[in-house]
Each structure stands twice: as C-alpha cells, then as structure tokens.
CSV table of C-alpha atoms in Angstrom, one decimal:
chain,number,residue,atom,x,y,z
A,1124,UNK,CA,0.0,0.0,0.0
A,1125,UNK,CA,1.6,3.3,-1.0
A,1126,UNK,CA,1.7,6.5,1.1
A,1127,UNK,CA,-1.5,7.9,-0.4
A,1128,UNK,CA,-3.5,4.7,0.5
A,1129,UNK,CA,-2.0,4.8,4.0
A,1130,UNK,CA,-3.2,8.3,4.5
A,1131,UNK,CA,-6.7,7.3,3.5
A,1132,UNK,CA,-6.5,4.5,6.0
A,1133,UNK,CA,-5.7,7.0,8.7
A,1134,UNK,CA,-9.1,8.6,8.0
A,1135,UNK,CA,-10.9,5.3,8.7
A,1136,UNK,CA,-11.5,4.4,5.0
A,1137,UNK,CA,-9.3,1.7,3.4
A,1138,UNK,CA,-9.3,2.0,-0.3
A,1139,UNK,CA,-6.1,1.2,-2.2
A,1140,UNK,CA,-4.9,3.2,-5.2
A,1141,UNK,CA,-4.0,1.9,-8.7
A,1142,UNK,CA,-0.6,2.4,-10.2
A,1143,UNK,CA,-1.9,5.6,-11.8
A,1144,UNK,CA,-2.8,7.0,-8.4
A,1145,UNK,CA,-6.6,6.6,-8.8
A,1146,UNK,CA,-8.8,5.5,-5.9
A,1147,UNK,CA,-9.7,1.8,-6.0
A,1148,UNK,CA,-12.6,1.0,-3.8
A,1149,UNK,CA,-13.8,-2.5,-2.7
A,1150,UNK,CA,-15.7,-4.6,-5.3
A,1151,UNK,CA,-18.2,-7.3,-4.5
A,1152,UNK,CA,-15.9,-10.0,-5.7
A,1153,UNK,CA,-13.1,-8.8,-3.3
A,1154,UNK,CA,-15.3,-8.0,-0.3
A,1155,UNK,CA,-15.5,-9.9,2.9
A,1156,UNK,CA,-18.8,-11.8,2.6
A,1157,UNK,CA,-19.6,-11.0,6.3
A,1158,UNK,CA,-18.9,-7.3,5.9
A,1159,UNK,CA,-21.6,-4.6,5.8
A,1160,UNK,CA,-21.1,-2.8,2.5
A,1161,UNK,CA,-22.3,0.6,1.3
A,1162,UNK,CA,-22.8,1.2,-2.4
A,1163,UNK,CA,-21.1,4.5,-3.3
A,1164,UNK,CA,-21.8,4.7,-7.0
A,1165,UNK,CA,-20.2,4.0,-10.3
A,1166,UNK,CA,-16.6,4.8,-11.2
A,1167,UNK,CA,-16.0,4.4,-14.9
A,1168,UNK,CA,-18.9,2.0,-15.0
A,1169,UNK,CA,-17.7,-0.2,-12.1
A,1170,UNK,CA,-19.7,-0.5,-8.9
A,1171,UNK,CA,-17.8,0.9,-5.9
A,1172,UNK,CA,-18.4,-0.1,-2.3
A,1173,UNK,CA,-17.0,0.7,1.2
A,1174,UNK,CA,-17.1,-1.4,4.3
A,1175,UNK,CA,-18.8,-0.1,7.4
A,1176,UNK,CA,-16.5,-0.2,10.5
A,1177,UNK,CA,-17.2,-3.1,12.9
A,1178,UNK,CA,-19.9,-2.6,15.5
A,1179,UNK,CA,-18.8,-0.5,18.4
A,1180,UNK,CA,-16.0,1.2,16.4
A,1181,UNK,CA,-16.2,4.9,15.9
A,1182,UNK,CA,-15.1,6.6,12.7
A,1183,UNK,CA,-11.8,8.4,13.2
A,1184,UNK,CA,-11.6,12.1,12.9
A,1185,UNK,CA,-9.4,13.9,10.4
A,1186,UNK,CA,-6.2,14.4,12.4
A,1187,UNK,CA,-3.2,14.2,10.1
A,1188,UNK,CA,-2.5,17.4,8.1
A,1189,UNK,CA,-1.0,15.2,5.3
A,1190,UNK,CA,-4.5,14.0,4.5
A,1191,UNK,CA,-5.3,17.5,3.4
A,1192,UNK,CA,-2.4,17.3,0.9
A,1193,UNK,CA,-3.8,14.1,-0.4
A,1194,UNK,CA,-7.3,15.5,-0.9
A,1195,UNK,CA,-5.7,18.4,-2.9
A,1196,UNK,CA,-4.2,15.9,-5.4
A,1197,UNK,CA,-7.5,14.0,-6.1
A,1198,UNK,CA,-9.4,14.9,-9.3
A,1199,UNK,CA,-12.8,16.5,-8.7
A,1200,UNK,CA,-14.8,13.3,-9.4
A,1201,UNK,CA,-12.6,11.2,-7.0
A,1202,UNK,CA,-12.7,13.8,-4.3
A,1203,UNK,CA,-16.5,13.7,-4.5
A,1204,UNK,CA,-16.5,9.9,-4.3
A,1205,UNK,CA,-14.2,10.1,-1.2
A,1206,UNK,CA,-16.4,12.7,0.4
A,1207,UNK,CA,-19.6,10.7,-0.1
A,1208,UNK,CA,-17.9,7.6,1.2
A,1209,UNK,CA,-16.6,9.3,4.3
A,1210,UNK,CA,-20.0,10.8,5.1
A,1211,UNK,CA,-22.0,7.6,4.5
A,1212,UNK,CA,-19.7,5.3,6.4
A,1213,UNK,CA,-19.5,7.7,9.3
A,1214,UNK,CA,-23.3,7.8,9.4
A,1215,UNK,CA,-23.6,4.0,9.5
A,1216,UNK,CA,-21.0,3.8,12.3
A,1217,UNK,CA,-23.0,6.2,14.4
A,1218,UNK,CA,-26.5,4.9,13.7
A,1219,UNK,CA,-26.4,1.3,14.8
A,1220,UNK,CA,-29.6,1.8,16.9
A,1221,UNK,CA,-33.0,3.2,16.2
A,1222,UNK,CA,-33.7,6.7,17.4
A,1223,UNK,CA,-37.4,5.8,17.8
A,1224,UNK,CA,-37.2,2.7,20.0
A,1225,UNK,CA,-33.6,1.9,20.6
A,1226,UNK,CA,-33.6,-1.4,18.6
A,1227,UNK,CA,-30.8,-2.6,16.4
A,1228,UNK,CA,-30.8,-1.3,12.9
A,1229,UNK,CA,-29.6,-3.1,9.7
A,1230,UNK,CA,-28.3,-1.8,6.4
A,1231,UNK,CA,-30.9,-1.6,3.6
A,1232,UNK,CA,-31.1,-0.3,0.0
A,1233,UNK,CA,-27.5,-0.7,-0.7
A,1234,UNK,CA,-26.4,1.2,2.4
A,1235,UNK,CA,-28.5,4.3,1.8
A,1236,UNK,CA,-31.0,3.4,4.5
A,1237,UNK,CA,-31.0,1.6,7.9
A,1238,UNK,CA,-34.1,-0.2,9.1
A,1239,UNK,CA,-35.0,-1.0,12.7
A,1240,UNK,CA,-35.3,-4.8,13.3
A,1241,UNK,CA,-37.6,-4.1,16.2
A,1242,UNK,CA,-40.2,-1.4,15.2
A,1243,UNK,CA,-39.5,-1.3,11.4
A,1244,UNK,CA,-38.7,2.4,11.3
A,1245,UNK,CA,-36.6,3.5,8.4
A,1246,UNK,CA,-33.6,5.9,8.9
A,1247,UNK,CA,-31.7,7.8,6.2
A,1248,UNK,CA,-28.4,9.6,6.0
A,1249,UNK,CA,-28.6,13.2,7.1
A,1250,UNK,CA,-26.8,16.3,6.1
A,1251,UNK,CA,-26.4,19.3,8.4
A,1252,UNK,CA,-26.6,22.8,6.9
A,1253,UNK,CA,-23.8,25.1,7.8
A,1254,UNK,CA,-23.5,28.8,6.7
A,1255,UNK,CA,-20.1,30.1,5.9
A,1256,UNK,CA,-20.0,33.8,5.2
A,1257,UNK,CA,-17.9,36.6,3.9
A,1258,UNK,CA,-18.7,39.7,6.0
A,1259,UNK,CA,-17.7,42.9,4.2
A,1260,UNK,CA,-17.5,46.5,5.5
A,1261,UNK,CA,-16.0,49.4,3.6
A,1262,UNK,CA,-14.0,47.1,1.3
A,1263,UNK,CA,-12.6,45.0,4.2
A,1264,UNK,CA,-13.2,41.3,5.0
A,1265,UNK,CA,-13.9,39.9,8.5
A,1266,UNK,CA,-12.0,36.7,9.2
A,1267,UNK,CA,-11.4,34.7,12.3
A,1268,UNK,CA,-9.0,32.1,13.7
A,1269,UNK,CA,-10.8,29.3,15.5
A,1270,UNK,CA,-9.7,27.7,18.8
A,1271,UNK,CA,-6.8,25.3,18.3
A,1272,UNK,CA,-6.0,26.5,14.8
A,1273,UNK,CA,-2.4,27.0,13.9
A,1274,UNK,CA,-0.9,30.5,14.4
A,1275,UNK,CA,-1.8,32.8,11.6
A,1276,UNK,CA,-4.6,30.7,10.0
A,1277,UNK,CA,-7.7,32.7,9.3
A,1278,UNK,CA,-10.9,31.8,7.5
A,1279,UNK,CA,-14.5,32.9,7.0
A,1280,UNK,CA,-16.9,32.7,10.0
A,1281,UNK,CA,-19.2,29.7,9.9
A,1282,UNK,CA,-21.9,28.0,12.0
A,1283,UNK,CA,-24.8,25.5,11.9
A,1284,UNK,CA,-28.3,26.7,10.9
A,1285,UNK,CA,-30.7,26.2,13.8
A,1286,UNK,CA,-34.3,24.9,13.6
A,1287,UNK,CA,-36.7,27.5,12.5
A,1288,UNK,CA,-34.1,29.7,10.9
A,1289,UNK,CA,-33.7,30.8,7.3
A,1290,UNK,CA,-30.2,30.8,5.9
A,1291,UNK,CA,-30.2,34.6,6.1
A,1292,UNK,CA,-31.2,34.6,9.7
A,1293,UNK,CA,-28.5,32.0,10.5
A,1294,UNK,CA,-25.8,34.1,8.9
A,1295,UNK,CA,-26.9,37.2,10.9
A,1296,UNK,CA,-27.1,35.3,14.2
A,1297,UNK,CA,-23.8,33.5,13.8
A,1298,UNK,CA,-21.9,36.7,12.9
A,1299,UNK,CA,-23.5,38.6,15.8
A,1300,UNK,CA,-22.6,35.7,18.3
A,1301,UNK,CA,-19.0,35.3,17.1
A,1302,UNK,CA,-18.0,38.9,16.4
A,1303,UNK,CA,-20.7,41.3,17.7
A,1304,UNK,CA,-21.1,42.6,14.1
A,1305,UNK,CA,-24.6,43.5,13.1
A,1306,UNK,CA,-25.9,42.2,9.7
A,1307,UNK,CA,-29.4,42.6,8.3
A,1308,UNK,CA,-30.8,39.4,6.8
A,1309,UNK,CA,-31.9,41.3,3.7
A,1310,UNK,CA,-28.2,42.1,3.0
A,1311,UNK,CA,-27.2,38.4,2.8
A,1312,UNK,CA,-26.8,36.8,-0.6
A,1313,UNK,CA,-26.0,33.2,-1.5
A,1314,UNK,CA,-22.8,32.5,-3.4
A,1315,UNK,CA,-22.0,28.8,-3.6
A,1316,UNK,CA,-22.2,25.5,-1.7
A,1317,UNK,CA,-20.0,22.5,-1.0
A,1318,UNK,CA,-20.6,19.1,0.7
A,1319,UNK,CA,-18.1,18.8,3.6
A,1320,UNK,CA,-17.8,15.2,4.9
A,1321,UNK,CA,-16.4,15.9,8.4
A,1322,UNK,CA,-18.6,14.2,9.2
A,1323,UNK,CA,-21.5,15.3,7.0
A,1324,UNK,CA,-22.3,19.0,6.4
A,1325,UNK,CA,-23.5,21.1,3.5
A,1326,UNK,CA,-21.5,24.3,3.6
A,1327,UNK,CA,-23.6,27.1,2.3
A,1328,UNK,CA,-21.4,30.0,1.2
A,1329,UNK,CA,-22.9,33.5,1.6
A,1330,UNK,CA,-21.8,37.2,1.4
A,1331,UNK,CA,-23.1,39.9,3.6
A,1332,UNK,CA,-22.5,43.6,4.2
A,1333,UNK,CA,-22.1,44.6,7.8
A,1334,UNK,CA,-24.0,47.5,9.5
A,1335,UNK,CA,-21.2,47.9,12.1
A,1336,UNK,CA,-17.5,47.2,12.3
A,1337,UNK,CA,-16.8,47.3,16.1
A,1338,UNK,CA,-15.7,43.7,17.0
A,1339,UNK,CA,-16.6,41.9,20.2
A,1340,UNK,CA,-14.9,38.5,19.9
A,1341,UNK,CA,-16.6,35.3,21.1
A,1342,UNK,CA,-13.7,34.0,23.3
A,1343,UNK,CA,-15.2,30.5,23.6
A,1344,UNK,CA,-14.9,29.9,19.8
A,1345,UNK,CA,-12.3,32.2,18.4
A,1346,UNK,CA,-8.7,33.0,19.3
A,1347,UNK,CA,-8.6,36.0,16.9
A,1348,UNK,CA,-10.9,37.9,14.7
A,1349,UNK,CA,-10.1,41.0,12.6
A,1350,UNK,CA,-10.7,43.0,9.5
A,1351,UNK,CA,-8.4,42.5,6.4
A,1352,UNK,CA,-8.1,44.7,3.4
A,1353,UNK,CA,-8.6,43.5,-0.1
A,1354,UNK,CA,-4.9,43.7,-0.8
A,1355,UNK,CA,-4.1,41.7,2.4
A,1356,UNK,CA,-6.6,39.0,1.4
A,1357,UNK,CA,-5.2,38.8,-2.2
A,1358,UNK,CA,-1.6,38.6,-0.9
A,1359,UNK,CA,-2.6,35.8,1.6
A,1360,UNK,CA,-4.3,33.8,-1.2
A,1361,UNK,CA,-1.1,34.0,-3.2
A,1362,UNK,CA,0.9,32.8,-0.1
A,1363,UNK,CA,2.6,36.1,0.8
A,1364,UNK,CA,0.1,37.9,3.0
A,1365,UNK,CA,-0.4,38.5,6.7
A,1366,UNK,CA,-2.4,35.3,7.3
A,1367,UNK,CA,-2.4,31.6,6.1
A,1368,UNK,CA,-5.4,31.2,3.7
A,1369,UNK,CA,-7.8,28.2,3.8
A,1370,UNK,CA,-6.8,25.1,1.8
A,1371,UNK,CA,-7.8,25.4,-1.9
A,1372,UNK,CA,-10.2,22.5,-1.7
A,1373,UNK,CA,-12.3,24.3,1.0
A,1374,UNK,CA,-15.2,26.5,0.0
A,1375,UNK,CA,-13.7,29.3,2.1
A,1376,UNK,CA,-10.9,29.6,-0.4
A,1377,UNK,CA,-13.4,29.7,-3.3
A,1378,UNK,CA,-15.3,32.4,-1.5
A,1379,UNK,CA,-12.3,34.6,-0.9
A,1380,UNK,CA,-11.1,34.3,-4.5
A,1381,UNK,CA,-14.7,35.1,-5.6
A,1382,UNK,CA,-14.6,38.2,-3.5
A,1383,UNK,CA,-11.2,39.3,-4.9
A,1384,UNK,CA,-12.3,38.8,-8.5
A,1385,UNK,CA,-15.6,40.6,-8.2
C-alpha cells in the first residue's frame, strides 16, 4: 500500500490506489462476505463499495494534516467519491440503533438506509446545513481564527443553521454571536455550496454587508478575529500575505477568491 493509501487508511477508510494514483474501492468480488457494504456509486462503469467499521468502532476524525495534501491531489470526481464515502460510512458507524425505539438497525437499500429490526422504522443519511459567510464592511473582510488552529490561520466565519431559521437569519445570528457585528438578513446573498464530509455537512457560502465594524470576539470559539483589506486577502491567497489562507479544496478559499475577483 503506497503512502496515499496509508493516508486514506488514517481517516478510517481503506481503499487502495491503482498504479496511476486513482482511488480503487472495494468490489463485491473482493469484499469480505460478512462485511456490511455501502454502495457508493459508479466509477468508470464499475460499482464501488466501502465497508462499514465493525460494531462499536467509531469513525476516526481527520487528524493528520498530510491527509489535506492528499485531498488536494485528487481529481474532482474522485474527491466527490471520497467525500460521499466518508459521510455515509461515518453515518452508519453512528446509527447502529433506532432513534425511535432503541432497537438494532440493519443496512438496507445498498447502504443508503437503515431499518430497525424491532419497530421497522426507516432511517436515512442526514446532512447538516452550515452557513459560511464573507462579511464585508468598507472594502474589508472579516475573518477569524478558531480555537486550536495554527498560528496565523484565518478563514470565514461559519456556523450551523438552527431549527426555525432561514439561511439569512442563520448568517446574521452566527456573525453577531461570534463577532458582535450586526448584519441585516436582507443584506445576505447566496454565493455557492460545498458538501463537507467531516462528518456530514453542506457548507452554504454567503456574502453579507455589515452594518457595524466594532468587534466583540466570542472567546469560547475564536482565538482571533479582525478585518483584512482587499490587498491583504489577495496577498494571503497567493501565499505572501499576513495570514495563512484556507486550503484550496475548501469553500472558504473559493469564496475569498470570488470576493477578490468581483
């Protein structure tokens, strides 16, 4: 197994790679007959599967920075396949029991459903909506450094959408909570989205104009937060600015480049 395959194994998934460096997922012919398999889709006409971790095991979290380097080398189609696999396998590992009655669940419909063996309830993979937003004021961009991030690493603010909220309301609330900056929901616009399989979010990229610029940092979530000029953001995206920009495969990088190019 080469170094790329070993890195994938660190993330709890164990595909090998072909000599050309492509992902090679489990096939039915090669699979353990006792394994629980999840159908991932077709790759060049071939059915691809991933094995669910043994009962009681929890899916590992992304811990090795080298895995980010691996993700950056994958073609778009393979990165999407990896992301779907990671999300669905993680969901199976965490949903062995029924949320309705507590009974044991089993895989159904090729791994895209679990059915309770006690009450018959059907359960389906879930995706959690997360807003990630560019907050602008007088040509400057508000960026934060989360707890535990490396020194100098900044990105857009982000947070989960709560029950009963619109996306626009979620953006305004999260920004107010984390920075004290006021945003009117009517000034929020959608830009782009990205599935984010850590473990299973849909990142919803937005842009908003702030009403105020006086920062009150949420000390429980952020180590730093500040305004950056357009020139500072552009320089950081090129690798020579005052902060370390988000990785290129993250939607935060796309959003910042979108803002610079507007």
